[in-house]
Coordinates of C-alpha atoms and ligand atoms in Angstrom, one line a residue:
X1 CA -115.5 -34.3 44.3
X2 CA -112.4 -35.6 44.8
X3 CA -108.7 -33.3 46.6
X4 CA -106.8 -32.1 43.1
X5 CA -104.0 -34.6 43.3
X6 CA -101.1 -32.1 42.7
X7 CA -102.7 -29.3 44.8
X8 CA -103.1 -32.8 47.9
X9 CA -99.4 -32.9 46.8
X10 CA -98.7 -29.4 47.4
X11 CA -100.2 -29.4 51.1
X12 CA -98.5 -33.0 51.9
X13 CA -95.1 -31.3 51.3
X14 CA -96.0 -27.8 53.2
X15 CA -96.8 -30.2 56.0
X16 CA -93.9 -32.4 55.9
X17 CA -91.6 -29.2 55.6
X18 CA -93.2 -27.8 58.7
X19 CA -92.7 -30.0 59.9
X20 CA -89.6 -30.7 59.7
X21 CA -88.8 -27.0 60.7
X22 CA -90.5 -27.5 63.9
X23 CA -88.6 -30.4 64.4
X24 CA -85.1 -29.6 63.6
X25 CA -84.7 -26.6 65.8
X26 CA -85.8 -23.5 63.6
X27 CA -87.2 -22.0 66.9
X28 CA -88.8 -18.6 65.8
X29 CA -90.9 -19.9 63.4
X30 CA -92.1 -23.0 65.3
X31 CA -92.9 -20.7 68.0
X32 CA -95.3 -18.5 65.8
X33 CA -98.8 -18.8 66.7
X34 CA -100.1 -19.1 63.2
X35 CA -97.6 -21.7 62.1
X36 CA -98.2 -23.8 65.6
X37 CA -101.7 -23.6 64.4
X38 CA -101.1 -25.0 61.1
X39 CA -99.4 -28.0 62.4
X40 CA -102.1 -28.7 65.2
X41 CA -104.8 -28.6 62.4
X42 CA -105.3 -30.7 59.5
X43 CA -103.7 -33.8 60.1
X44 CA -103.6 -33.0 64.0
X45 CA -100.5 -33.3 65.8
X46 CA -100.7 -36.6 66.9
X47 CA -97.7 -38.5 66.7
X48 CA -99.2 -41.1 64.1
X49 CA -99.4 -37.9 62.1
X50 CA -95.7 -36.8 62.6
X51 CA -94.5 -40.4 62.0
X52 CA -96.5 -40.0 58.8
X53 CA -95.3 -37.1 57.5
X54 CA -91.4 -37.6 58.9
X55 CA -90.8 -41.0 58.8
X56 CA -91.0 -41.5 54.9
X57 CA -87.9 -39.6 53.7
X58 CA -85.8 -41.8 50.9
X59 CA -84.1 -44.8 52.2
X60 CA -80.3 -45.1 52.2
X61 CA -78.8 -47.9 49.8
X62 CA -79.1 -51.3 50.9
X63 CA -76.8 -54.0 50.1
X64 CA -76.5 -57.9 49.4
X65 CA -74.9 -60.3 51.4
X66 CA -72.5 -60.3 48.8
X67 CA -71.3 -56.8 49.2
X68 CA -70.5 -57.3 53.2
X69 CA -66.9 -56.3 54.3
X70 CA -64.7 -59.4 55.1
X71 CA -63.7 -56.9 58.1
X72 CA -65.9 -54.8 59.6
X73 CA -63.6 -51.7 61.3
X74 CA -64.4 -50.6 65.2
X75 CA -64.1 -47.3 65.6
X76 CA -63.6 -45.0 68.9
X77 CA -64.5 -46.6 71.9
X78 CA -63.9 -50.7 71.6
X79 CA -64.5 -51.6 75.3
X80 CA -66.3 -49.7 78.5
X81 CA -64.2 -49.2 81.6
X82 CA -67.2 -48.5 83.7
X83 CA -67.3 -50.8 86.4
X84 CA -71.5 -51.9 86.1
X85 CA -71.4 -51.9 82.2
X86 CA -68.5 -54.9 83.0
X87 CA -70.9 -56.4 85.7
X88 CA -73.6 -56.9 82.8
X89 CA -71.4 -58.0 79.8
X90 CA -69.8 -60.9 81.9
X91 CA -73.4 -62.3 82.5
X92 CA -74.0 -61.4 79.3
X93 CA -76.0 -58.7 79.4
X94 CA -78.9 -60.9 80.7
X95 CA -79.6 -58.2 84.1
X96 CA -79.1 -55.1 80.8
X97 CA -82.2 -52.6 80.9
X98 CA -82.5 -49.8 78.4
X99 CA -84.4 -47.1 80.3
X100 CA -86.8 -45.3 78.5
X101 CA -87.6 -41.5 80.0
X102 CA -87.9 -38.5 80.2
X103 CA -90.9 -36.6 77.9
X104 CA -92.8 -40.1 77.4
X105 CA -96.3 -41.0 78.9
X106 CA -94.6 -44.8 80.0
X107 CA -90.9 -44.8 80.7
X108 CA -89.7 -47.9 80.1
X109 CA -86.8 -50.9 81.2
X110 CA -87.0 -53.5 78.7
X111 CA -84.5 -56.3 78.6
X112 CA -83.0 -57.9 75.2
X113 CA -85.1 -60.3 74.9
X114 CA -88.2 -57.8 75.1
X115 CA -86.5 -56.0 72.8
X116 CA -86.0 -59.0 70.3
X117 CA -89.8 -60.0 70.8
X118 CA -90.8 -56.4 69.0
X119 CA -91.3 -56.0 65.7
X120 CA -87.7 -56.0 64.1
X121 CA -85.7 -54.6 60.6
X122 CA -82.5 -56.2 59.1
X123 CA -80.3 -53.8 56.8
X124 CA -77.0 -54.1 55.1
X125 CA -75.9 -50.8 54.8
X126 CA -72.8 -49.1 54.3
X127 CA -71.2 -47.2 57.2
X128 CA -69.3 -44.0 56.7
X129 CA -67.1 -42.5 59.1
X130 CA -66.0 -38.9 59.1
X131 CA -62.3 -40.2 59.6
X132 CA -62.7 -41.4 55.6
X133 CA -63.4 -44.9 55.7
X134 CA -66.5 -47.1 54.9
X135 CA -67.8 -50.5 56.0
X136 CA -70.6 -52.8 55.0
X137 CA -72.5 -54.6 57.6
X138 CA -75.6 -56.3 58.1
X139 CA -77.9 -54.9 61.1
X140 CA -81.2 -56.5 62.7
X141 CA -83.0 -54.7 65.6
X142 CA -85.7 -52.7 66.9
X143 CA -86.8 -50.0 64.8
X144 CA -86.7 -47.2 67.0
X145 CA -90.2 -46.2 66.1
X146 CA -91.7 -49.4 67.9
X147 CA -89.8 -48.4 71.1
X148 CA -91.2 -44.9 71.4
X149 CA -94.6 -45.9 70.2
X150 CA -94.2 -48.2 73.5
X151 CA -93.0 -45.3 76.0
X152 CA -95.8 -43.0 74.2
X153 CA -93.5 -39.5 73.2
X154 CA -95.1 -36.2 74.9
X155 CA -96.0 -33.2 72.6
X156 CA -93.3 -31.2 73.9
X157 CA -90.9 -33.4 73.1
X158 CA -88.3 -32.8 70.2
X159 CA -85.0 -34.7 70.6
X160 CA -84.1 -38.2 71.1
X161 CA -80.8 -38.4 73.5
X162 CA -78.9 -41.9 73.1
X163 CA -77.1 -42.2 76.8
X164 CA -74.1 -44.2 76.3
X165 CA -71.8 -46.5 79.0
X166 CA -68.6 -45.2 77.4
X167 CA -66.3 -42.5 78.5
X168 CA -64.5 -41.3 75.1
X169 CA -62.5 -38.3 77.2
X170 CA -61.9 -38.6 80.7
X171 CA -63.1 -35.1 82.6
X172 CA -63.8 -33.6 86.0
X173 CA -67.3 -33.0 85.0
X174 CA -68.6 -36.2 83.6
X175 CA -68.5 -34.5 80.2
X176 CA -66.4 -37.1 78.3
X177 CA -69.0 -39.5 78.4
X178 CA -70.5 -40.3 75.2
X179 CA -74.3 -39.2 74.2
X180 CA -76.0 -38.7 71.0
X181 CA -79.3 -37.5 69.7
X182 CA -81.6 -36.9 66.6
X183 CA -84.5 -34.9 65.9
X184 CA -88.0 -37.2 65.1
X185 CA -87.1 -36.8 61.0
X186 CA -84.9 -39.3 61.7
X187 CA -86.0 -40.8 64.8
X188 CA -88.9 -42.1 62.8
X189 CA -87.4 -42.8 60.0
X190 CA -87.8 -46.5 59.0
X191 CA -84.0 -47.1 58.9
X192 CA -83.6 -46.3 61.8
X193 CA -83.1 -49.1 64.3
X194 CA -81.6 -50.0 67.4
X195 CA -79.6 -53.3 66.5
X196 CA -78.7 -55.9 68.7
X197 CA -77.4 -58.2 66.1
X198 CA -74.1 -57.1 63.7
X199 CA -74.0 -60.1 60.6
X200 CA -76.6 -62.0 61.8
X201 CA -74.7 -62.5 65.7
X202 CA -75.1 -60.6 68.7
X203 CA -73.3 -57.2 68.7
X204 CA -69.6 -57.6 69.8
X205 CA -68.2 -55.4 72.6
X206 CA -65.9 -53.5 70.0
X207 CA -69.1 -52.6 67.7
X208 CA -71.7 -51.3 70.8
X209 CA -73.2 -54.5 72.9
X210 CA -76.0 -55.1 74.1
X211 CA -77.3 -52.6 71.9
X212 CA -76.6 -49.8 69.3
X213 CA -78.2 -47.0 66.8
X214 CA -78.3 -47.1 63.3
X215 CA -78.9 -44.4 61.8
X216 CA -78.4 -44.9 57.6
X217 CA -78.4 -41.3 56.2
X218 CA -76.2 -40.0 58.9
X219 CA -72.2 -40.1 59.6
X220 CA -70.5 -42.6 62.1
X221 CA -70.0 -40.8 65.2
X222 CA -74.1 -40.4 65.1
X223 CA -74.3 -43.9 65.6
X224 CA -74.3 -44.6 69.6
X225 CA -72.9 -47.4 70.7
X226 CA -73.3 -49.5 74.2
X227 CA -76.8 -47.4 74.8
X228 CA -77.6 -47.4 78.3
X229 CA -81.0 -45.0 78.4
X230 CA -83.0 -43.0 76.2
X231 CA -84.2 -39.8 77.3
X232 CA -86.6 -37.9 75.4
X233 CA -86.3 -33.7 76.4
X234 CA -87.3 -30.2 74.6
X235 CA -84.1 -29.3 74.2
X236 CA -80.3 -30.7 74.6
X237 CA -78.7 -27.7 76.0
X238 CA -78.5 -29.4 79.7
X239 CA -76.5 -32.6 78.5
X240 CA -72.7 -32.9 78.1
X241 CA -71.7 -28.9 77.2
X242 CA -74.9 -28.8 75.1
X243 CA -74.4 -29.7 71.2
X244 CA -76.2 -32.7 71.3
X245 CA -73.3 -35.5 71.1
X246 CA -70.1 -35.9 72.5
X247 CA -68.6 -35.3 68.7
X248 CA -70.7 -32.2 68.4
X249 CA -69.7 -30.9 71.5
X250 CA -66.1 -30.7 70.0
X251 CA -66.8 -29.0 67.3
X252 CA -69.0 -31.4 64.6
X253 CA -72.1 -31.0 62.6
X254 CA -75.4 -31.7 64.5
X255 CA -77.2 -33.0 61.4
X256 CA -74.2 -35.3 59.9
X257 CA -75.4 -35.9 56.7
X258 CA -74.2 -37.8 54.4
Ligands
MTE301 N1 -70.7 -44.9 72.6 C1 -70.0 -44.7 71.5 N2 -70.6 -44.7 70.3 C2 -69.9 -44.4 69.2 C3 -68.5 -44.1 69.3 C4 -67.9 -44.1 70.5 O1 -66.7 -43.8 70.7 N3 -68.7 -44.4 71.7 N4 -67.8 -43.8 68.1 C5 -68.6 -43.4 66.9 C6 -67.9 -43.4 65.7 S1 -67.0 -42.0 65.3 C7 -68.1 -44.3 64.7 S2 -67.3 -44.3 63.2 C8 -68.9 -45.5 65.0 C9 -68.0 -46.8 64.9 O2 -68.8 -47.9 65.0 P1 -68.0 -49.3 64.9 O3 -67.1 -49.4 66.1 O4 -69.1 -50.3 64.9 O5 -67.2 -49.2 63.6 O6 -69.4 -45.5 66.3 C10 -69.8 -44.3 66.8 N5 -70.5 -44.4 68.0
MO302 MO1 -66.6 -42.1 63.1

């Protein structure tokens, strides 16, 4: 006999919704026994199942060629003053590595053209910036899924930390550099790439080069620009003061939502 359909339906979303609990930080109750239990069993806690259950939230819009804006705004950092990040740009970015580490089975260095040789995703999607203004633009990269598939992402792990080449805020204590990170919802979501081309050209210094997230159902400031590592961990609370971006260290929204 074949799973009811609706009561398949019913355990598909009390998986997903654990999930997602685990996931995006609800701590006491991913930390119960029984509900750890629950989401080792069944579909097993492999990360082909938590790509399965995560990675297939709704897609934000998409858009047509047509709708692309004639200007495309930069926003917050346009240029890096850090000395090796100007070393790489003026032979374009041909010595660049994005360093994969932290809670992965393979870290990784892969160059842009290793990372143009993966599987990749073009989006034109509209880009909203917590300042008030929107953009359209037209994105092709790597979806990050394919990347972390490569490094192989440890059980333990639950963030994904985008280290950036930018200091935002000058400070004594290295904390004005700029950092983001998601939680695997969005991580594996299927919009999410890291792009290395903005309307079908590399990405110009202003907008991130060599390479930047995109992250569709999320705010501006989620989406790091000139990405220099990414560094898989349990928790965020040992980078920059702890929030989980430079923007959320001063006060903004972890999950920005849109
Ligand atoms: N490394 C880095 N990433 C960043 C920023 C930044 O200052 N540095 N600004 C953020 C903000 S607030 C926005 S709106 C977008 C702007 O991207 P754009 O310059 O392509 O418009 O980048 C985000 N990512
Ligand atoms: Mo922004």
């Amino acid at each position: 006999m074949q799973t009811d359909p609706e009561r398949r339906g019913f355990l598909m979303r009390t998986a997903a919704l654990a999930g997602t609990l685990a996931l995006g930080g609800c701590d006491r109750l991913s930390e119960t026994p029984w509900f750890r239990q629950v989401l080792d069993s069944a579909e097993g806690a492999t990360s082909r199942a938590q790509r399965f259950l995560l990675g297939s939230g709704p897609l934000a819009r998409e858009y047509t060629e047509a709708d692309l804006s004639p200007v495309f705004k930069a926003n917050g950092s346009v240029s890096v003053d850090d000395f090796d990040y100007q070393t790489l740009a003026e032979k374009g970015f041909v010595d660049w590595r994005l360093q994969i580490d932290g809670l992965v089975e393979r870290p990784q260095r892969l160059s842009l053209a290793e990372l143009r040789a993966m599987p990749s995703r073009t989006q034109i999607t509209r880009h909203d910036c917590v300042e008030g203004w929107s953009c359209i633009g037209k994105w092709t990269g790597t979806p990050l899924t394919s990347v972390l598939e490569r490094a192989g992402v440890q059980s333990q792990a639950r963030y994904v930390v985008f280290h950036c080449a930018d200091t935002l805020e000058p400070t004594l204590d290295g904390t004005g550099q700029y950092y983001e990170s998601l939680g695997f919802e969005d991580a594996y979501h299927p919009q999410t790439i890291l792009a290395y081309d903005m309307n079908g050209h590399p990405l110009p210094i202003p907008h991130g080069a060599p390479l930047r997230l995109r992250v569709e159902r999320q705010l501006g400031y989620k989406m790091a620009k000139y990405i220099m590592r990414i560094e898989l961990v349990e928790s965020f609370t040992g980078i920059g003061r702890g929030r989980g971006g430079f923007w959320e260290d001063r006060g903004y929204e972890w999950y920005a939502g849109i």
